[in-house]
CSV table of C-alpha atoms in Angstrom, one decimal:
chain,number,residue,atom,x,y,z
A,1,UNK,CA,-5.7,8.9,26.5
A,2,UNK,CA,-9.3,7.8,26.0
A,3,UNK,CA,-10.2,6.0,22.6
A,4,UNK,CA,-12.5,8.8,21.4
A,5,UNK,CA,-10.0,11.6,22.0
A,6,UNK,CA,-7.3,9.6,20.5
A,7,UNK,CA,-9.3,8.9,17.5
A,8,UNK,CA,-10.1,12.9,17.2
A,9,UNK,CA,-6.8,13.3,16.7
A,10,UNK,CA,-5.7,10.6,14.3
A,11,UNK,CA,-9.0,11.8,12.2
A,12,UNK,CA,-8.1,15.5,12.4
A,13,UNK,CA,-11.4,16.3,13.9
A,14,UNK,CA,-12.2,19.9,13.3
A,15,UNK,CA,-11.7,22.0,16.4
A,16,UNK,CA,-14.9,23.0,17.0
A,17,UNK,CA,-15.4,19.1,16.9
A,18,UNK,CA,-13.1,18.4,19.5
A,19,UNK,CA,-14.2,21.1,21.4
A,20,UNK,CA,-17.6,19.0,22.2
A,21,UNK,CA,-15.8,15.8,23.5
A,22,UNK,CA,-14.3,14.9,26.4
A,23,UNK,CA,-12.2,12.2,27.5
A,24,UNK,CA,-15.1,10.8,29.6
A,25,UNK,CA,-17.3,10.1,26.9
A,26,UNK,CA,-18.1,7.0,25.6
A,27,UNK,CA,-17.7,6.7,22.1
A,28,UNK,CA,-22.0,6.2,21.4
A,29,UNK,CA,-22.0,9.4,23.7
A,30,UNK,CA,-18.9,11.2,21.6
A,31,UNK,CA,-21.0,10.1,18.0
A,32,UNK,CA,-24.4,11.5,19.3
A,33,UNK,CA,-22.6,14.8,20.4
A,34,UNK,CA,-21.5,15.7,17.1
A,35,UNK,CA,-24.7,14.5,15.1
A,36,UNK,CA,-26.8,16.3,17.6
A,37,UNK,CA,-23.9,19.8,17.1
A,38,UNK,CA,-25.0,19.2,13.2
A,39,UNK,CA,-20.8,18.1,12.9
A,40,UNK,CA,-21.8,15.1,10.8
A,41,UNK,CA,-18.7,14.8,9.1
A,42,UNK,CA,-16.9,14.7,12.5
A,43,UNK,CA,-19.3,12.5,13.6
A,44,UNK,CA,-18.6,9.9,10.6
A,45,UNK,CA,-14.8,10.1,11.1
A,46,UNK,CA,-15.0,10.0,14.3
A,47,UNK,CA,-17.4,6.8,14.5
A,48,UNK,CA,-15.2,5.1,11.3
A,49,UNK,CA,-12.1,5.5,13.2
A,50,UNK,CA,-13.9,3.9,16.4
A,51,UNK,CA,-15.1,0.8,14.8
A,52,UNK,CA,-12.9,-2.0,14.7
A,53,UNK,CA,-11.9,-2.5,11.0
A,54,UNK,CA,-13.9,-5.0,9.4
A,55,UNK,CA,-17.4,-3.5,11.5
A,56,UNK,CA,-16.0,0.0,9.6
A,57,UNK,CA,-15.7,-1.8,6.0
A,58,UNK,CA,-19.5,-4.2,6.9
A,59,UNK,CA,-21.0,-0.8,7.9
A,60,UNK,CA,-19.9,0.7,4.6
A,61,UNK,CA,-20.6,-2.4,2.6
A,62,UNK,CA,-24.2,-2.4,4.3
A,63,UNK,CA,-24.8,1.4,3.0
A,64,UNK,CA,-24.2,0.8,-0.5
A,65,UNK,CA,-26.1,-2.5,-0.5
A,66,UNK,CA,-29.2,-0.5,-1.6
A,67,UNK,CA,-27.6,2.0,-3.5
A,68,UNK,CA,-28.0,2.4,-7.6
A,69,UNK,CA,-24.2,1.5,-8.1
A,70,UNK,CA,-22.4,1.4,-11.1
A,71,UNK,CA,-20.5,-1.8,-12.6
A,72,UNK,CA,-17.3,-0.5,-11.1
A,73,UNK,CA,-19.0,0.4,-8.0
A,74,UNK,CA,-20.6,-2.9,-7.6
A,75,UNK,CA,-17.4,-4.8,-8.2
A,76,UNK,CA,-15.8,-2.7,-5.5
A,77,UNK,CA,-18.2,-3.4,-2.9
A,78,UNK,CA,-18.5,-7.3,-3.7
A,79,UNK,CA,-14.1,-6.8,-3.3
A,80,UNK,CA,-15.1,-5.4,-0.4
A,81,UNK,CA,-17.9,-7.8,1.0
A,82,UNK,CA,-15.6,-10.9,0.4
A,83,UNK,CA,-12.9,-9.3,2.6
A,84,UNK,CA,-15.5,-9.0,5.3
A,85,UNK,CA,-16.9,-11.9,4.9
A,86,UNK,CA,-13.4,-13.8,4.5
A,87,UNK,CA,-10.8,-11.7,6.2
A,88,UNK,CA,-7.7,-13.3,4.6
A,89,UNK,CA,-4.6,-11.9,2.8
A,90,UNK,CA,-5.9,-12.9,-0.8
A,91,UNK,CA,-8.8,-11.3,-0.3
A,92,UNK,CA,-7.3,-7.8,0.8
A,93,UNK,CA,-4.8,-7.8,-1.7
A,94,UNK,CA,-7.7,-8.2,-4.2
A,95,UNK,CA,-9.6,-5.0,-2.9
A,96,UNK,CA,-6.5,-2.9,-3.1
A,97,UNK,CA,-5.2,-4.1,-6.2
A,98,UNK,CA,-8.8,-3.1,-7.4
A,99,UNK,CA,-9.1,0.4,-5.7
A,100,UNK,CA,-5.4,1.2,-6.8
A,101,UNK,CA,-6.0,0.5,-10.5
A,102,UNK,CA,-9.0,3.0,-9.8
A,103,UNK,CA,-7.3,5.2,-9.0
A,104,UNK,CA,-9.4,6.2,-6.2
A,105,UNK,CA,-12.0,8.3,-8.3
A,106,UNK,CA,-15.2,5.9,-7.9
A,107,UNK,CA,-17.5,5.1,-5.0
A,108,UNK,CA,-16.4,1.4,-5.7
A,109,UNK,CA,-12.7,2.4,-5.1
A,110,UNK,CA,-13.1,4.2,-2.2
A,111,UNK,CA,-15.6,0.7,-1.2
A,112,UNK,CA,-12.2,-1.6,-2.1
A,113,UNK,CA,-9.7,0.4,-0.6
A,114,UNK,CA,-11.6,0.2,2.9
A,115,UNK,CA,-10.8,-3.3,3.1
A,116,UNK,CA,-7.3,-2.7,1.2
A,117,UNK,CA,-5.8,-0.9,3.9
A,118,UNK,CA,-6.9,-3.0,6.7
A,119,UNK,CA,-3.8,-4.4,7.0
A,120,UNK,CA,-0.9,-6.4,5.1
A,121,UNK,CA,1.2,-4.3,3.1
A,122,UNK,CA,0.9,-1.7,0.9
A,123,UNK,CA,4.0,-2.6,-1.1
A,124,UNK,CA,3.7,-4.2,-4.6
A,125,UNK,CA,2.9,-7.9,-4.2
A,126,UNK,CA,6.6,-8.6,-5.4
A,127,UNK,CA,8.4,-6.7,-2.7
A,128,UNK,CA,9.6,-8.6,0.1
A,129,UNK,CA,9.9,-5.7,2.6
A,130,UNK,CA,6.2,-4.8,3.8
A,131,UNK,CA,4.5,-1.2,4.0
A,132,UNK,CA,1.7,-1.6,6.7
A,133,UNK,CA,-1.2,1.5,6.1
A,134,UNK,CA,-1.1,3.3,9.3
A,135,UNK,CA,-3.7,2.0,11.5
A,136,UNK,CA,-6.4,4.7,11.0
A,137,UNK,CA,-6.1,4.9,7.0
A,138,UNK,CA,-9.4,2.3,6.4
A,139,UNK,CA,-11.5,4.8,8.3
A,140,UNK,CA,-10.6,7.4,6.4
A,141,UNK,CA,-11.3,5.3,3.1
A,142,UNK,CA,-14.8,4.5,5.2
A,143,UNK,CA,-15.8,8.5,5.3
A,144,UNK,CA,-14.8,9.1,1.9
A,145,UNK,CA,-17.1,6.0,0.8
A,146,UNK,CA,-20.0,7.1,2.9
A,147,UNK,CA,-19.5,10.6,1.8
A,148,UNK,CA,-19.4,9.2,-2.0
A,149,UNK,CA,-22.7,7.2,-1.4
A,150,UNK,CA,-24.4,10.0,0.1
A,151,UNK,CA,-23.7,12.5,-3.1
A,152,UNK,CA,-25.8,9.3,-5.1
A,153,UNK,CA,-28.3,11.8,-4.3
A,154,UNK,CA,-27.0,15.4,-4.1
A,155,UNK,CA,-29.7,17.7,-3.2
A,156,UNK,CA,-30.1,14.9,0.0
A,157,UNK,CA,-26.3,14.6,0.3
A,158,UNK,CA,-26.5,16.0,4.5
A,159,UNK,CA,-29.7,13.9,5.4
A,160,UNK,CA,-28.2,10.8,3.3
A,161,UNK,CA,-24.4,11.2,5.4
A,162,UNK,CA,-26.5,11.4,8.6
A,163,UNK,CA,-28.9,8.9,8.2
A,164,UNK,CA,-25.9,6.3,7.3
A,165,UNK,CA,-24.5,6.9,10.7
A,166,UNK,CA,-27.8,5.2,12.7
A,167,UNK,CA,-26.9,1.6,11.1
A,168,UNK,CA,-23.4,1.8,12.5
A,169,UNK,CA,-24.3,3.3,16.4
A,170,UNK,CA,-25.7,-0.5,16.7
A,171,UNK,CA,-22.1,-1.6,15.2
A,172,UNK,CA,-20.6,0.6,17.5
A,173,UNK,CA,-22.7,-0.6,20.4
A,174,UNK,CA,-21.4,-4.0,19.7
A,175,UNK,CA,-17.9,-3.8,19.4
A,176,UNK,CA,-16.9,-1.9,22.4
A,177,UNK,CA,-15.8,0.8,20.5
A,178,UNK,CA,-12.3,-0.3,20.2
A,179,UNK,CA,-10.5,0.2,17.1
């Protein structure tokens, strides 16, 4: 099964969605589809979930970087911008430490837990037998970022959501497109 039809699935793609992709499609090709069929929240799962992991968490980390952000929000993404930058354990832990004591009601939350559940374990620190996040969960944490930064503005919320998805086609461009 291709990457983009896999990721359709794992990102419950809405069947119209699906119904524009096919297996030969690259995953720029399978993006532009659904942006050009106005399915922009398909189009931002579907391009999350393409990503490799730490493009996904740098692409949302690079939308909020000119956002108005709130103290919590801004404490999120720097959570978040560390893991990219540094990759490590520590640093992961920290973001989803951060985005579970949130709760996961703030844009800065959602910003953590992209980088939370890239990997490790999402067991307490303390427990010795590990709880990986399935492998698709940080591009679901991705959308509901983008989608949190877009309502910053609400009566632009649509134009916001699909003008975030332009910085990461260059992402996507240079990755691969493997997740």
């Amino acid at each position: 099964m291709s990457a983009v039809m896999q990721a359709c699935i794992q990102m419950e793609l809405s069947e119209p969605a699906g119904a524009l992709l096919s297996s030969d499609m690259t995953p720029q090709m399978a993006v532009q589809a659904l942006v050009g069929a106005g399915k922009v929240q398909d189009a931002l799962k579907l391009l999350a979930r393409l990503l490799p992991k730490r493009y996904a968490v740098a692409w949302l980390c690079q939308c909020a970087r000119d956002q108005t952000l709130s103290p919590e929000d801004k404490a999120g993404a720097s959570l978040a911008e560390k893991w990219v930058r540094e990759p490590n354990e520590s640093n992961r832990r920290a973001a989803f430490e951060f985005a579970s004591a949130g709760g996961y009601k703030s844009t800065g939350a959602w910003l953590a837990a992209a980088a939370g559940w890239s990997g490790g374990s999402l067991a307490p620190a303390s427990q010795e037998t590990p709880v990986p996040p399935p492998d698709h969960l940080t591009a679901y944490a991705v959308v509901a970022g983008i989608n949190m930064l877009a309502a910053l503005v609400i009566e632009k919320f649509e134009a916001r959501r699909t003008g975030f998805i332009e910085p990461a086609m260059s992402l996507l461009n240079g990755s691969g497109g493997g997740a």
